[in-house]
PDB file of C-alpha atoms in Angstrom:
ATOM      1  CA  UNK A  18      -6.744 -25.144  25.984  1.00 49.00           C
ATOM      2  CA  UNK A  19      -5.784 -25.464  29.667  1.00 50.00           C
ATOM      3  CA  UNK A  20      -7.510 -22.828  31.890  1.00 50.00           C
ATOM      4  CA  UNK A  21      -4.305 -22.032  33.816  1.00 48.00           C
ATOM      5  CA  UNK A  22      -2.312 -21.395  30.603  1.00 49.00           C
ATOM      6  CA  UNK A  23      -5.066 -19.250  29.155  1.00 48.00           C
ATOM      7  CA  UNK A  24      -5.246 -17.293  32.419  1.00 50.00           C
ATOM      8  CA  UNK A  25      -1.533 -16.530  32.242  1.00 50.00           C
ATOM      9  CA  UNK A  26      -1.814 -15.325  28.658  1.00 54.00           C
ATOM     10  CA  UNK A  27      -4.773 -13.093  29.433  1.00 51.00           C
ATOM     11  CA  UNK A  28      -2.997 -11.726  32.483  1.00 55.00           C
ATOM     12  CA  UNK A  29      -0.158 -10.505  30.286  1.00 47.00           C
ATOM     13  CA  UNK A  30      -2.614  -9.050  27.790  1.00 50.00           C
ATOM     14  CA  UNK A  31      -4.214  -6.883  30.479  1.00 50.00           C
ATOM     15  CA  UNK A  32      -1.041  -5.529  32.080  1.00 48.00           C
ATOM     16  CA  UNK A  33      -0.640  -1.711  32.125  1.00 44.00           C
ATOM     17  CA  UNK A  34       1.233  -0.057  29.283  1.00 41.00           C
ATOM     18  CA  UNK A  35       4.972   0.068  30.012  1.00 37.00           C
ATOM     19  CA  UNK A  36       6.236   1.923  26.956  1.00 39.00           C
ATOM     20  CA  UNK A  37       7.899   5.250  27.540  1.00 35.00           C
ATOM     21  CA  UNK A  38       5.641   7.891  25.942  1.00 36.00           C
ATOM     22  CA  UNK A  39       6.898   9.484  22.770  1.00 37.00           C
ATOM     23  CA  UNK A  40       9.635   6.925  22.162  1.00 36.00           C
ATOM     24  CA  UNK A  41      10.562   6.719  18.444  1.00 37.00           C
ATOM     25  CA  UNK A  42      12.666   3.723  17.593  1.00 35.00           C
ATOM     26  CA  UNK A  43      13.563   4.912  14.112  1.00 38.00           C
ATOM     27  CA  UNK A  44      15.909   7.446  15.724  1.00 37.00           C
ATOM     28  CA  UNK A  45      17.722   4.765  17.699  1.00 41.00           C
ATOM     29  CA  UNK A  46      20.377   2.380  16.516  1.00 41.00           C
ATOM     30  CA  UNK A  47      20.375  -1.147  17.904  1.00 44.00           C
ATOM     31  CA  UNK A  48      23.702  -2.271  19.286  1.00 46.00           C
ATOM     32  CA  UNK A  49      25.106  -4.575  21.919  1.00 47.00           C
ATOM     33  CA  UNK A  50      25.086  -1.679  24.376  1.00 47.00           C
ATOM     34  CA  UNK A  51      21.533  -0.564  23.589  1.00 57.00           C
ATOM     35  CA  UNK A  52      18.644  -2.320  25.275  1.00 71.00           C
ATOM     36  CA  UNK A  53      15.593  -2.200  23.031  1.00 72.00           C
ATOM     37  CA  UNK A  54      12.265  -1.538  24.739  1.00 72.00           C
ATOM     38  CA  UNK A  55       9.875  -4.456  25.061  1.00 90.00           C
ATOM     39  CA  UNK A  56       7.055  -2.397  23.578  1.00 95.00           C
ATOM     40  CA  UNK A  57       7.964   0.242  20.958  1.00 96.00           C
ATOM     41  CA  UNK A  58       5.855   3.282  20.239  1.00 96.00           C
ATOM     42  CA  UNK A  59       3.403   3.339  17.372  1.00 97.00           C
ATOM     43  CA  UNK A  60       4.071   5.341  14.227  1.00 97.00           C
ATOM     44  CA  UNK A  61       1.786   7.741  12.350  1.00 97.00           C
ATOM     45  CA  UNK A  62       1.614   5.187   9.521  1.00 97.00           C
ATOM     46  CA  UNK A  63       1.272   2.297  11.986  1.00 98.00           C
ATOM     47  CA  UNK A  64      -1.063   3.542  14.756  1.00 98.00           C
ATOM     48  CA  UNK A  65      -2.549   0.245  15.942  1.00 98.00           C
ATOM     49  CA  UNK A  66      -2.442  -3.553  15.961  1.00 98.00           C
ATOM     50  CA  UNK A  67      -4.645  -4.072  12.925  1.00 98.00           C
ATOM     51  CA  UNK A  68      -2.571  -1.746  10.752  1.00 98.00           C
ATOM     52  CA  UNK A  69       0.671  -3.471  11.745  1.00 98.00           C
ATOM     53  CA  UNK A  70      -0.732  -6.922  10.977  1.00 98.00           C
ATOM     54  CA  UNK A  71      -2.195  -5.646   7.702  1.00 98.00           C
ATOM     55  CA  UNK A  72       1.155  -4.236   6.564  1.00 98.00           C
ATOM     56  CA  UNK A  73       3.208  -7.375   7.278  1.00 98.00           C
ATOM     57  CA  UNK A  74       0.680  -9.511   5.413  1.00 97.00           C
ATOM     58  CA  UNK A  75       0.458 -13.333   5.234  1.00 96.00           C
ATOM     59  CA  UNK A  76      -3.123 -13.215   6.505  1.00 95.00           C
ATOM     60  CA  UNK A  77      -2.141 -12.012   9.988  1.00 97.00           C
ATOM     61  CA  UNK A  78      -4.807  -9.329   9.909  1.00 97.00           C
ATOM     62  CA  UNK A  79      -7.392 -11.977  10.744  1.00 97.00           C
ATOM     63  CA  UNK A  80      -5.761 -12.353  14.168  1.00 97.00           C
ATOM     64  CA  UNK A  81      -6.082  -8.660  15.072  1.00 97.00           C
ATOM     65  CA  UNK A  82      -9.123  -9.149  17.378  1.00 97.00           C
ATOM     66  CA  UNK A  83      -7.033 -11.507  19.551  1.00 97.00           C
ATOM     67  CA  UNK A  84      -4.812  -8.599  20.664  1.00 97.00           C
ATOM     68  CA  UNK A  85      -6.628  -6.122  22.944  1.00 95.00           C
ATOM     69  CA  UNK A  86      -3.712  -3.664  22.936  1.00 97.00           C
ATOM     70  CA  UNK A  87      -0.470  -2.664  21.272  1.00 97.00           C
ATOM     71  CA  UNK A  88       1.408  -3.860  24.352  1.00 97.00           C
ATOM     72  CA  UNK A  89      -0.179  -7.315  24.048  1.00 96.00           C
ATOM     73  CA  UNK A  90       0.981  -7.597  20.439  1.00 97.00           C
ATOM     74  CA  UNK A  91       4.623  -7.026  21.453  1.00 97.00           C
ATOM     75  CA  UNK A  92       4.609  -8.797  24.819  1.00 95.00           C
ATOM     76  CA  UNK A  93       3.164 -12.251  24.188  1.00 96.00           C
ATOM     77  CA  UNK A  94       5.572 -15.164  23.824  1.00 95.00           C
ATOM     78  CA  UNK A  95       5.400 -17.742  21.064  1.00 95.00           C
ATOM     79  CA  UNK A  96       3.639 -20.208  23.395  1.00 96.00           C
ATOM     80  CA  UNK A  97       1.056 -17.584  24.360  1.00 96.00           C
ATOM     81  CA  UNK A  98       0.472 -16.725  20.722  1.00 97.00           C
ATOM     82  CA  UNK A  99      -0.189 -20.398  20.085  1.00 96.00           C
ATOM     83  CA  UNK A 100      -2.691 -20.474  22.948  1.00 96.00           C
ATOM     84  CA  UNK A 101      -4.522 -17.588  21.342  1.00 95.00           C
ATOM     85  CA  UNK A 102      -4.739 -19.491  18.057  1.00 96.00           C
ATOM     86  CA  UNK A 103      -2.051 -17.834  15.949  1.00 96.00           C
ATOM     87  CA  UNK A 104      -1.275 -20.788  13.699  1.00 95.00           C
ATOM     88  CA  UNK A 105       0.614 -22.420  11.981  1.00 95.00           C
ATOM     89  CA  UNK A 106       4.059 -22.180  13.686  1.00 96.00           C
ATOM     90  CA  UNK A 107       5.648 -20.478  10.670  1.00 96.00           C
ATOM     91  CA  UNK A 108       3.085 -17.675  11.045  1.00 96.00           C
ATOM     92  CA  UNK A 109       4.098 -17.161  14.654  1.00 97.00           C
ATOM     93  CA  UNK A 110       7.774 -17.120  13.712  1.00 97.00           C
ATOM     94  CA  UNK A 111       7.058 -14.534  11.006  1.00 97.00           C
ATOM     95  CA  UNK A 112       5.170 -12.321  13.452  1.00 98.00           C
ATOM     96  CA  UNK A 113       7.961 -12.560  16.042  1.00 97.00           C
ATOM     97  CA  UNK A 114      10.528 -11.636  13.392  1.00 97.00           C
ATOM     98  CA  UNK A 115       8.594  -8.539  12.383  1.00 98.00           C
ATOM     99  CA  UNK A 116       8.052  -7.544  16.010  1.00 97.00           C
ATOM    100  CA  UNK A 117      11.828  -7.540  16.504  1.00 96.00           C
ATOM    101  CA  UNK A 118      12.386  -5.559  13.319  1.00 97.00           C
ATOM    102  CA  UNK A 119       9.919  -2.939  14.482  1.00 97.00           C
ATOM    103  CA  UNK A 120      11.678  -2.683  17.863  1.00 96.00           C
ATOM    104  CA  UNK A 121      14.935  -2.052  16.002  1.00 95.00           C
ATOM    105  CA  UNK A 122      13.395   0.672  13.862  1.00 95.00           C
ATOM    106  CA  UNK A 123      13.587  -1.394  10.676  1.00 95.00           C
ATOM    107  CA  UNK A 124      10.336  -0.376   9.028  1.00 95.00           C
ATOM    108  CA  UNK A 125       8.937  -1.002   5.577  1.00 95.00           C
ATOM    109  CA  UNK A 126       7.895   1.674   3.124  1.00 94.00           C
ATOM    110  CA  UNK A 127       5.995   4.502   4.816  1.00 95.00           C
ATOM    111  CA  UNK A 128       7.669   4.028   8.168  1.00 96.00           C
ATOM    112  CA  UNK A 129       9.107   7.560   8.023  1.00 95.00           C
ATOM    113  CA  UNK A 130       5.802   9.181   7.037  1.00 96.00           C
ATOM    114  CA  UNK A 131       4.570  11.648   9.658  1.00 94.00           C
ATOM    115  CA  UNK A 132       1.311  13.039   8.280  1.00 94.00           C
ATOM    116  CA  UNK A 133      -1.385  10.395   7.856  1.00 96.00           C
ATOM    117  CA  UNK A 134      -5.140  10.883   7.544  1.00 96.00           C
ATOM    118  CA  UNK A 135      -7.329   7.781   7.869  1.00 95.00           C
ATOM    119  CA  UNK A 136      -4.557   5.464   6.685  1.00 96.00           C
ATOM    120  CA  UNK A 137      -3.536   7.625   3.712  1.00 97.00           C
ATOM    121  CA  UNK A 138      -0.520   9.901   3.306  1.00 96.00           C
ATOM    122  CA  UNK A 139      -0.112  12.709   0.790  1.00 95.00           C
ATOM    123  CA  UNK A 140       3.186  13.093  -1.085  1.00 96.00           C
ATOM    124  CA  UNK A 141       4.223  16.241  -2.929  1.00 95.00           C
ATOM    125  CA  UNK A 142       7.236  17.498  -4.862  1.00 95.00           C
ATOM    126  CA  UNK A 143       9.478  20.044  -3.153  1.00 94.00           C
ATOM    127  CA  UNK A 144      11.757  22.093  -5.408  1.00 92.00           C
ATOM    128  CA  UNK A 145      14.799  23.752  -3.884  1.00 89.00           C
ATOM    129  CA  UNK A 146      17.065  26.149  -5.762  1.00 88.00           C
ATOM    130  CA  UNK A 147      20.666  25.117  -5.163  1.00 85.00           C
ATOM    131  CA  UNK A 148      22.061  27.803  -7.473  1.00 89.00           C
ATOM    132  CA  UNK A 149      20.722  29.888 -10.392  1.00 86.00           C
ATOM    133  CA  UNK A 150      21.195  26.936 -12.755  1.00 87.00           C
ATOM    134  CA  UNK A 151      20.251  24.013 -10.502  1.00 90.00           C
ATOM    135  CA  UNK A 152      16.951  23.112  -8.896  1.00 89.00           C
ATOM    136  CA  UNK A 153      16.741  20.037  -6.673  1.00 92.00           C
ATOM    137  CA  UNK A 154      13.535  18.059  -6.310  1.00 93.00           C
ATOM    138  CA  UNK A 155      12.496  15.978  -3.299  1.00 94.00           C
ATOM    139  CA  UNK A 156       9.473  13.886  -2.357  1.00 96.00           C
ATOM    140  CA  UNK A 157       7.941  15.155   0.878  1.00 96.00           C
ATOM    141  CA  UNK A 158       4.965  14.196   3.033  1.00 95.00           C
ATOM    142  CA  UNK A 159       2.457  16.969   3.783  1.00 93.00           C
ATOM    143  CA  UNK A 160      -0.754  17.056   5.836  1.00 92.00           C
ATOM    144  CA  UNK A 161      -3.938  16.224   3.934  1.00 90.00           C
ATOM    145  CA  UNK A 162      -5.309  19.113   1.901  1.00 88.00           C
ATOM    146  CA  UNK A 163      -2.158  21.226   2.142  1.00 90.00           C
ATOM    147  CA  UNK A 164       0.423  22.182  -0.430  1.00 89.00           C
ATOM    148  CA  UNK A 165       4.171  22.432  -0.115  1.00 91.00           C
ATOM    149  CA  UNK A 166       3.921  26.219  -0.219  1.00 89.00           C
ATOM    150  CA  UNK A 167       1.652  26.240   2.842  1.00 88.00           C
ATOM    151  CA  UNK A 168       4.245  24.649   5.139  1.00 90.00           C
ATOM    152  CA  UNK A 169       7.575  26.021   6.370  1.00 88.00           C
ATOM    153  CA  UNK A 170      10.380  24.171   4.650  1.00 81.00           C
ATOM    154  CA  UNK A 171      11.953  23.012   7.938  1.00 81.00           C
ATOM    155  CA  UNK A 172       8.673  21.273   8.844  1.00 81.00           C
ATOM    156  CA  UNK A 173       8.407  19.268   5.635  1.00 86.00           C
ATOM    157  CA  UNK A 174       9.088  15.533   5.954  1.00 85.00           C
ATOM    158  CA  UNK A 175      11.214  13.913   3.245  1.00 92.00           C
ATOM    159  CA  UNK A 176      10.115  10.345   2.451  1.00 94.00           C
ATOM    160  CA  UNK A 177      12.500   7.541   1.472  1.00 94.00           C
ATOM    161  CA  UNK A 178      11.635   4.925  -1.150  1.00 94.00           C
ATOM    162  CA  UNK A 179      10.074   7.407  -3.577  1.00 96.00           C
ATOM    163  CA  UNK A 180      11.560   9.484  -6.351  1.00 95.00           C
ATOM    164  CA  UNK A 181      10.537  11.856  -9.111  1.00 95.00           C
ATOM    165  CA  UNK A 182      10.263  10.754 -12.726  1.00 93.00           C
ATOM    166  CA  UNK A 183      10.090  13.307 -15.471  1.00 90.00           C
ATOM    167  CA  UNK A 184       8.938  16.757 -14.453  1.00 87.00           C
ATOM    168  CA  UNK A 185       6.885  16.089 -11.305  1.00 90.00           C
ATOM    169  CA  UNK A 186       5.660  12.474 -11.306  1.00 95.00           C
ATOM    170  CA  UNK A 187       6.173  10.718  -7.991  1.00 96.00           C
ATOM    171  CA  UNK A 188       6.910   6.999  -8.358  1.00 96.00           C
ATOM    172  CA  UNK A 189       7.476   4.342  -5.722  1.00 96.00           C
ATOM    173  CA  UNK A 190       5.730   1.481  -3.897  1.00 96.00           C
ATOM    174  CA  UNK A 191       1.929   1.852  -3.801  1.00 97.00           C
ATOM    175  CA  UNK A 192       2.094   5.509  -4.926  1.00 97.00           C
ATOM    176  CA  UNK A 193      -1.047   6.586  -6.815  1.00 96.00           C
ATOM    177  CA  UNK A 194      -1.170   9.951  -8.621  1.00 95.00           C
ATOM    178  CA  UNK A 195      -3.747  12.488  -7.477  1.00 93.00           C
ATOM    179  CA  UNK A 196      -5.722  15.053  -9.445  1.00 89.00           C
ATOM    180  CA  UNK A 197      -4.250  17.852  -7.341  1.00 85.00           C
ATOM    181  CA  UNK A 198      -0.706  16.805  -8.191  1.00 89.00           C
ATOM    182  CA  UNK A 199       1.625  14.603  -6.240  1.00 94.00           C
ATOM    183  CA  UNK A 200       0.602  11.147  -5.064  1.00 96.00           C
ATOM    184  CA  UNK A 201      -1.046   9.334  -2.205  1.00 96.00           C
ATOM    185  CA  UNK A 202       0.042   6.214  -0.354  1.00 97.00           C
ATOM    186  CA  UNK A 203      -2.521   4.196   1.588  1.00 97.00           C
ATOM    187  CA  UNK A 204      -2.053   1.355   4.053  1.00 97.00           C
ATOM    188  CA  UNK A 205      -2.432  -1.807   1.972  1.00 97.00           C
ATOM    189  CA  UNK A 206      -2.436  -5.494   2.824  1.00 97.00           C
ATOM    190  CA  UNK A 207       1.074  -6.911   2.526  1.00 96.00           C
ATOM    191  CA  UNK A 208       2.988  -3.656   1.954  1.00 96.00           C
ATOM    192  CA  UNK A 209       5.772  -4.903   4.216  1.00 97.00           C
ATOM    193  CA  UNK A 210       5.374  -8.601   3.526  1.00 96.00           C
ATOM    194  CA  UNK A 211       8.390 -10.843   2.992  1.00 92.00           C
ATOM    195  CA  UNK A 212       7.387 -12.778  -0.085  1.00 82.00           C
ATOM    196  CA  UNK A 213       7.879 -16.507   0.150  1.00 72.00           C
ATOM    197  CA  UNK A 214      10.160 -18.104  -2.403  1.00 61.00           C
ATOM    198  CA  UNK A 215       8.623 -20.381  -5.008  1.00 52.00           C
ATOM    199  CA  UNK A 216       9.096 -24.024  -4.050  1.00 55.00           C
ATOM    200  CA  UNK A 217      10.549 -26.139  -6.844  1.00 57.00           C
ATOM    201  CA  UNK A 218       9.772 -29.851  -6.888  1.00 62.00           C
ATOM    202  CA  UNK A 219       8.056 -29.831  -3.501  1.00 62.00           C
ATOM    203  CA  UNK A 220      10.529 -27.783  -1.486  1.00 61.00           C
ATOM    204  CA  UNK A 221      13.873 -28.611   0.077  1.00 61.00           C
ATOM    205  CA  UNK A 222      12.787 -31.681   2.071  1.00 65.00           C
ATOM    206  CA  UNK A 223      11.020 -33.509  -0.761  1.00 71.00           C
ATOM    207  CA  UNK A 224      13.077 -32.259  -3.693  1.00 70.00           C
ATOM    208  CA  UNK A 225      15.439 -35.276  -3.897  1.00 76.00           C
ATOM    209  CA  UNK A 226      12.567 -37.763  -3.688  1.00 78.00           C
ATOM    210  CA  UNK A 227      10.483 -35.954  -6.296  1.00 77.00           C
ATOM    211  CA  UNK A 228      13.361 -35.683  -8.741  1.00 76.00           C
ATOM    212  CA  UNK A 229      14.360 -39.352  -8.209  1.00 74.00           C
ATOM    213  CA  UNK A 230      10.833 -40.531  -9.045  1.00 80.00           C
ATOM    214  CA  UNK A 231      10.759 -38.235 -12.054  1.00 78.00           C
ATOM    215  CA  UNK A 232      13.988 -39.706 -13.440  1.00 78.00           C
ATOM    216  CA  UNK A 233      12.573 -43.243 -13.032  1.00 80.00           C
ATOM    217  CA  UNK A 234       9.372 -42.211 -14.865  1.00 77.00           C
ATOM    218  CA  UNK A 235      11.390 -40.559 -17.651  1.00 73.00           C
ATOM    219  CA  UNK A 236      13.581 -43.649 -18.135  1.00 74.00           C
ATOM    220  CA  UNK A 237      10.521 -45.908 -18.163  1.00 75.00           C
ATOM    221  CA  UNK A 238       8.822 -43.712 -20.756  1.00 71.00           C
ATOM    222  CA  UNK A 239      11.974 -43.730 -22.900  1.00 66.00           C
ATOM    223  CA  UNK A 240      12.259 -47.534 -22.778  1.00 69.00           C
ATOM    224  CA  UNK A 241       8.588 -47.919 -23.741  1.00 70.00           C
ATOM    225  CA  UNK A 242       9.126 -45.499 -26.610  1.00 64.00           C
ATOM    226  CA  UNK A 243      12.015 -47.612 -27.822  1.00 65.00           C
ATOM    227  CA  UNK A 244       9.910 -50.778 -27.690  1.00 69.00           C
ATOM    228  CA  UNK A 245      11.240 -52.234 -24.453  1.00 66.00           C
ATOM    229  CA  UNK A 246       8.824 -53.352 -21.771  1.00 61.00           C
TER     230      UNK A 246
END
């Protein structure tokens, strides 16, 4: 690694934070007339670099020590990421794609959760009486150790991606039932990961070659079976 290039990368890593405090991208809509901030704010479910890299998966968590700050994670260019050892290139492209998604407020499951304790969120069932014959049920996020009844209804946070099955069973991605009722959702490796498609016959570039050789082998085997050599 060239000293001058490394110096430039480290200089960017150590720049002061430039994010406007309290900015929440999930309340903003990206458009041609809206300039997204270079560095978005963290979320309760995504408070730091390691959590973000853990959620998007593909082994990126191992690179967390290379980023001394949240600003560094969102500021470094592809070339600077390469200098820091984020390899291979497809991994860098994947990280850059998820950085842009996060800037645009396009989060994975749990992105709208507000109450998180040590990487875990508590979900409960809120029942609302619409009329004497109808009761609506919603999945809400509550602070750890509290019940729905303990919190004013206008302060409860509804959570998307989860629904109620049967009487009061909360189901959804990574939701685990709790003894106290409701469910908990913990930060887990790959929760937001874009799964790679299964490569058939070696992938797009080698597919024609692999299938051509297979046809030759099949014809040869058929001729030998028929007694031709």
